[in-house]
JSON list of C-alpha atoms in Angstrom, two decimals:
[
{"chain": "A", "resi": 11, "resn": "MET", "atom": "CA", "xyz": [6.72, -0.57, -0.73]},
{"chain": "A", "resi": 12, "resn": "GLU", "atom": "CA", "xyz": [2.95, -0.46, -0.66]},
{"chain": "A", "resi": 13, "resn": "ILE", "atom": "CA", "xyz": [1.03, -1.74, 2.38]},
{"chain": "A", "resi": 14, "resn": "ARG", "atom": "CA", "xyz": [-2.60, -2.60, 1.66]},
{"chain": "A", "resi": 15, "resn": "ILE", "atom": "CA", "xyz": [-4.95, -3.13, 4.61]},
{"chain": "A", "resi": 16, "resn": "ASN", "atom": "CA", "xyz": [-8.09, -5.16, 3.89]},
{"chain": "A", "resi": 17, "resn": "PRO", "atom": "CA", "xyz": [-10.56, -5.35, 6.79]},
{"chain": "A", "resi": 18, "resn": "VAL", "atom": "CA", "xyz": [-13.31, -7.94, 6.29]},
{"chain": "A", "resi": 19, "resn": "GLY", "atom": "CA", "xyz": [-16.74, -6.79, 7.46]},
{"chain": "A", "resi": 20, "resn": "PHE", "atom": "CA", "xyz": [-15.66, -3.72, 9.44]},
{"chain": "A", "resi": 21, "resn": "SER", "atom": "CA", "xyz": [-13.69, -0.50, 9.05]},
{"chain": "A", "resi": 22, "resn": "VAL", "atom": "CA", "xyz": [-10.26, 0.06, 10.52]},
{"chain": "A", "resi": 23, "resn": "ASN", "atom": "CA", "xyz": [-9.74, 3.01, 12.82]},
{"chain": "A", "resi": 24, "resn": "PRO", "atom": "CA", "xyz": [-6.89, 5.37, 11.85]},
{"chain": "A", "resi": 25, "resn": "VAL", "atom": "CA", "xyz": [-4.85, 4.50, 14.96]},
{"chain": "A", "resi": 26, "resn": "LEU", "atom": "CA", "xyz": [-4.75, 0.79, 14.06]},
{"chain": "A", "resi": 27, "resn": "GLU", "atom": "CA", "xyz": [-4.06, 1.60, 10.40]},
{"chain": "A", "resi": 28, "resn": "ASP", "atom": "CA", "xyz": [-1.11, 3.82, 11.39]},
{"chain": "A", "resi": 29, "resn": "PHE", "atom": "CA", "xyz": [0.23, 1.12, 13.75]},
{"chain": "A", "resi": 30, "resn": "ILE", "atom": "CA", "xyz": [0.09, -1.52, 10.99]},
{"chain": "A", "resi": 31, "resn": "ASN", "atom": "CA", "xyz": [1.78, 0.77, 8.45]},
{"chain": "A", "resi": 32, "resn": "LYS", "atom": "CA", "xyz": [4.59, 1.75, 10.83]},
{"chain": "A", "resi": 33, "resn": "LYS", "atom": "CA", "xyz": [5.23, -1.83, 11.93]},
{"chain": "A", "resi": 34, "resn": "PHE", "atom": "CA", "xyz": [5.27, -3.52, 8.54]},
{"chain": "A", "resi": 35, "resn": "SER", "atom": "CA", "xyz": [7.18, -0.71, 6.80]},
{"chain": "A", "resi": 36, "resn": "LYS", "atom": "CA", "xyz": [10.16, -1.78, 8.95]},
{"chain": "A", "resi": 37, "resn": "LEU", "atom": "CA", "xyz": [10.29, -5.11, 7.08]},
{"chain": "A", "resi": 38, "resn": "GLU", "atom": "CA", "xyz": [12.19, -3.40, 4.26]},
{"chain": "A", "resi": 39, "resn": "LYS", "atom": "CA", "xyz": [15.30, -3.54, 6.46]},
{"chain": "A", "resi": 40, "resn": "TYR", "atom": "CA", "xyz": [15.35, -7.33, 6.18]},
{"chain": "A", "resi": 41, "resn": "HIS", "atom": "CA", "xyz": [14.73, -7.83, 2.45]},
{"chain": "A", "resi": 42, "resn": "ASP", "atom": "CA", "xyz": [15.26, -5.30, -0.32]},
{"chain": "A", "resi": 43, "resn": "GLY", "atom": "CA", "xyz": [13.00, -7.07, -2.83]},
{"chain": "A", "resi": 44, "resn": "ILE", "atom": "CA", "xyz": [9.65, -6.44, -1.12]},
{"chain": "A", "resi": 45, "resn": "MET", "atom": "CA", "xyz": [7.13, -5.21, -3.67]},
{"chain": "A", "resi": 46, "resn": "GLY", "atom": "CA", "xyz": [4.06, -5.05, -1.45]},
{"chain": "A", "resi": 47, "resn": "VAL", "atom": "CA", "xyz": [2.38, -6.20, 1.74]},
{"chain": "A", "resi": 48, "resn": "ASP", "atom": "CA", "xyz": [-1.26, -7.28, 1.95]},
{"chain": "A", "resi": 49, "resn": "VAL", "atom": "CA", "xyz": [-2.75, -7.30, 5.45]},
{"chain": "A", "resi": 50, "resn": "THR", "atom": "CA", "xyz": [-6.16, -8.92, 5.92]},
{"chain": "A", "resi": 51, "resn": "LEU", "atom": "CA", "xyz": [-8.00, -8.31, 9.20]},
{"chain": "A", "resi": 52, "resn": "LYS", "atom": "CA", "xyz": [-10.92, -10.53, 10.21]},
{"chain": "A", "resi": 53, "resn": "LEU", "atom": "CA", "xyz": [-13.18, -10.84, 13.23]},
{"chain": "A", "resi": 54, "resn": "GLU", "atom": "CA", "xyz": [-13.97, -14.50, 13.74]},
{"chain": "A", "resi": 55, "resn": "LYS", "atom": "CA", "xyz": [-17.35, -15.48, 15.10]},
{"chain": "A", "resi": 56, "resn": "ASP", "atom": "CA", "xyz": [-15.92, -17.51, 17.95]},
{"chain": "A", "resi": 57, "resn": "ASP", "atom": "CA", "xyz": [-16.96, -17.34, 21.56]},
{"chain": "A", "resi": 58, "resn": "HIS", "atom": "CA", "xyz": [-13.37, -17.35, 22.81]},
{"chain": "A", "resi": 59, "resn": "LEU", "atom": "CA", "xyz": [-11.42, -14.12, 23.29]},
{"chain": "A", "resi": 60, "resn": "GLU", "atom": "CA", "xyz": [-8.79, -14.67, 20.60]},
{"chain": "A", "resi": 61, "resn": "ASN", "atom": "CA", "xyz": [-11.16, -13.85, 17.77]},
{"chain": "A", "resi": 62, "resn": "LYS", "atom": "CA", "xyz": [-8.97, -11.28, 15.94]},
{"chain": "A", "resi": 63, "resn": "LEU", "atom": "CA", "xyz": [-7.32, -12.87, 12.90]},
{"chain": "A", "resi": 64, "resn": "THR", "atom": "CA", "xyz": [-4.61, -11.16, 10.88]},
{"chain": "A", "resi": 65, "resn": "GLU", "atom": "CA", "xyz": [-3.16, -12.63, 7.69]},
{"chain": "A", "resi": 66, "resn": "VAL", "atom": "CA", "xyz": [-0.14, -11.05, 6.02]},
{"chain": "A", "resi": 67, "resn": "HIS", "atom": "CA", "xyz": [1.09, -11.79, 2.50]},
{"chain": "A", "resi": 68, "resn": "VAL", "atom": "CA", "xyz": [4.45, -10.26, 1.56]},
{"chain": "A", "resi": 69, "resn": "ASP", "atom": "CA", "xyz": [5.15, -10.13, -2.16]},
{"chain": "A", "resi": 70, "resn": "ILE", "atom": "CA", "xyz": [8.88, -10.38, -2.85]},
{"chain": "A", "resi": 71, "resn": "LYS", "atom": "CA", "xyz": [10.81, -10.99, -6.03]},
{"chain": "A", "resi": 72, "resn": "GLY", "atom": "CA", "xyz": [10.90, -14.71, -6.76]},
{"chain": "A", "resi": 73, "resn": "GLN", "atom": "CA", "xyz": [8.60, -15.87, -3.99]},
{"chain": "A", "resi": 74, "resn": "ASP", "atom": "CA", "xyz": [5.96, -14.87, -1.47]},
{"chain": "A", "resi": 75, "resn": "VAL", "atom": "CA", "xyz": [5.94, -14.98, 2.31]},
{"chain": "A", "resi": 76, "resn": "PHE", "atom": "CA", "xyz": [2.75, -15.63, 4.27]},
{"chain": "A", "resi": 77, "resn": "ALA", "atom": "CA", "xyz": [1.79, -15.79, 7.95]},
{"chain": "A", "resi": 78, "resn": "LYS", "atom": "CA", "xyz": [-1.37, -15.59, 10.01]},
{"chain": "A", "resi": 79, "resn": "LYS", "atom": "CA", "xyz": [-2.14, -15.24, 13.70]},
{"chain": "A", "resi": 80, "resn": "ASN", "atom": "CA", "xyz": [-5.11, -15.13, 16.10]},
{"chain": "A", "resi": 81, "resn": "ALA", "atom": "CA", "xyz": [-5.03, -13.06, 19.29]},
{"chain": "A", "resi": 82, "resn": "LYS", "atom": "CA", "xyz": [-7.12, -10.89, 21.59]},
{"chain": "A", "resi": 83, "resn": "THR", "atom": "CA", "xyz": [-6.20, -7.67, 19.75]},
{"chain": "A", "resi": 84, "resn": "PHE", "atom": "CA", "xyz": [-5.09, -6.81, 16.24]},
{"chain": "A", "resi": 85, "resn": "GLU", "atom": "CA", "xyz": [-2.06, -5.01, 17.68]},
{"chain": "A", "resi": 86, "resn": "GLU", "atom": "CA", "xyz": [-0.95, -8.24, 19.34]},
{"chain": "A", "resi": 87, "resn": "THR", "atom": "CA", "xyz": [-1.29, -10.17, 16.06]},
{"chain": "A", "resi": 88, "resn": "VAL", "atom": "CA", "xyz": [0.68, -7.52, 14.18]},
{"chain": "A", "resi": 89, "resn": "ASP", "atom": "CA", "xyz": [3.51, -7.57, 16.74]},
{"chain": "A", "resi": 90, "resn": "GLU", "atom": "CA", "xyz": [3.80, -11.35, 16.58]},
{"chain": "A", "resi": 91, "resn": "LEU", "atom": "CA", "xyz": [3.49, -11.52, 12.80]},
{"chain": "A", "resi": 92, "resn": "TYR", "atom": "CA", "xyz": [6.21, -8.90, 12.40]},
{"chain": "A", "resi": 93, "resn": "ASP", "atom": "CA", "xyz": [8.68, -11.20, 14.18]},
{"chain": "A", "resi": 94, "resn": "VAL", "atom": "CA", "xyz": [7.60, -14.25, 12.14]},
{"chain": "A", "resi": 95, "resn": "LEU", "atom": "CA", "xyz": [7.82, -12.38, 8.84]},
{"chain": "A", "resi": 96, "resn": "LYS", "atom": "CA", "xyz": [11.18, -10.86, 9.75]},
{"chain": "A", "resi": 97, "resn": "ARG", "atom": "CA", "xyz": [12.65, -14.36, 10.20]},
{"chain": "A", "resi": 98, "resn": "GLN", "atom": "CA", "xyz": [11.09, -15.60, 6.94]},
{"chain": "A", "resi": 99, "resn": "LEU", "atom": "CA", "xyz": [12.42, -12.60, 5.01]},
{"chain": "A", "resi": 100, "resn": "VAL", "atom": "CA", "xyz": [15.93, -13.03, 6.40]},
{"chain": "A", "resi": 101, "resn": "LYS", "atom": "CA", "xyz": [15.87, -16.71, 5.36]},
{"chain": "A", "resi": 102, "resn": "ALA", "atom": "CA", "xyz": [14.55, -15.82, 1.89]},
{"chain": "A", "resi": 103, "resn": "LYS", "atom": "CA", "xyz": [17.30, -13.23, 1.45]},
{"chain": "A", "resi": 104, "resn": "GLU", "atom": "CA", "xyz": [19.98, -15.69, 2.55]},
{"chain": "A", "resi": 105, "resn": "LYS", "atom": "CA", "xyz": [18.70, -18.31, 0.08]},
{"chain": "A", "resi": 106, "resn": "ARG", "atom": "CA", "xyz": [18.73, -15.76, -2.71]},
{"chain": "A", "resi": 107, "resn": "GLU", "atom": "CA", "xyz": [22.34, -14.80, -1.94]},
{"chain": "A", "resi": 108, "resn": "ASP", "atom": "CA", "xyz": [23.57, -18.42, -1.96]}
]
């Protein structure tokens, strides 16, 4: 499974890149048809603190799974999106098996 990280307007430090790769590589446990994961990181020009936006697109056989989240840190968005995507992948796998 390939994980592609696409920062918009900035470069990702290696620590964050490693965190994202480790976290989303665990998604393979929940669906065996994952072909790739696209992670888009954006800094929104808002005055409020939750200006880190992460969008994740998981390409699986037969359909795609998508989620996005704003938070104070990219690590926080990744943690929350992992849980959301895990549930979506489990549902997609159950539908496929029916």
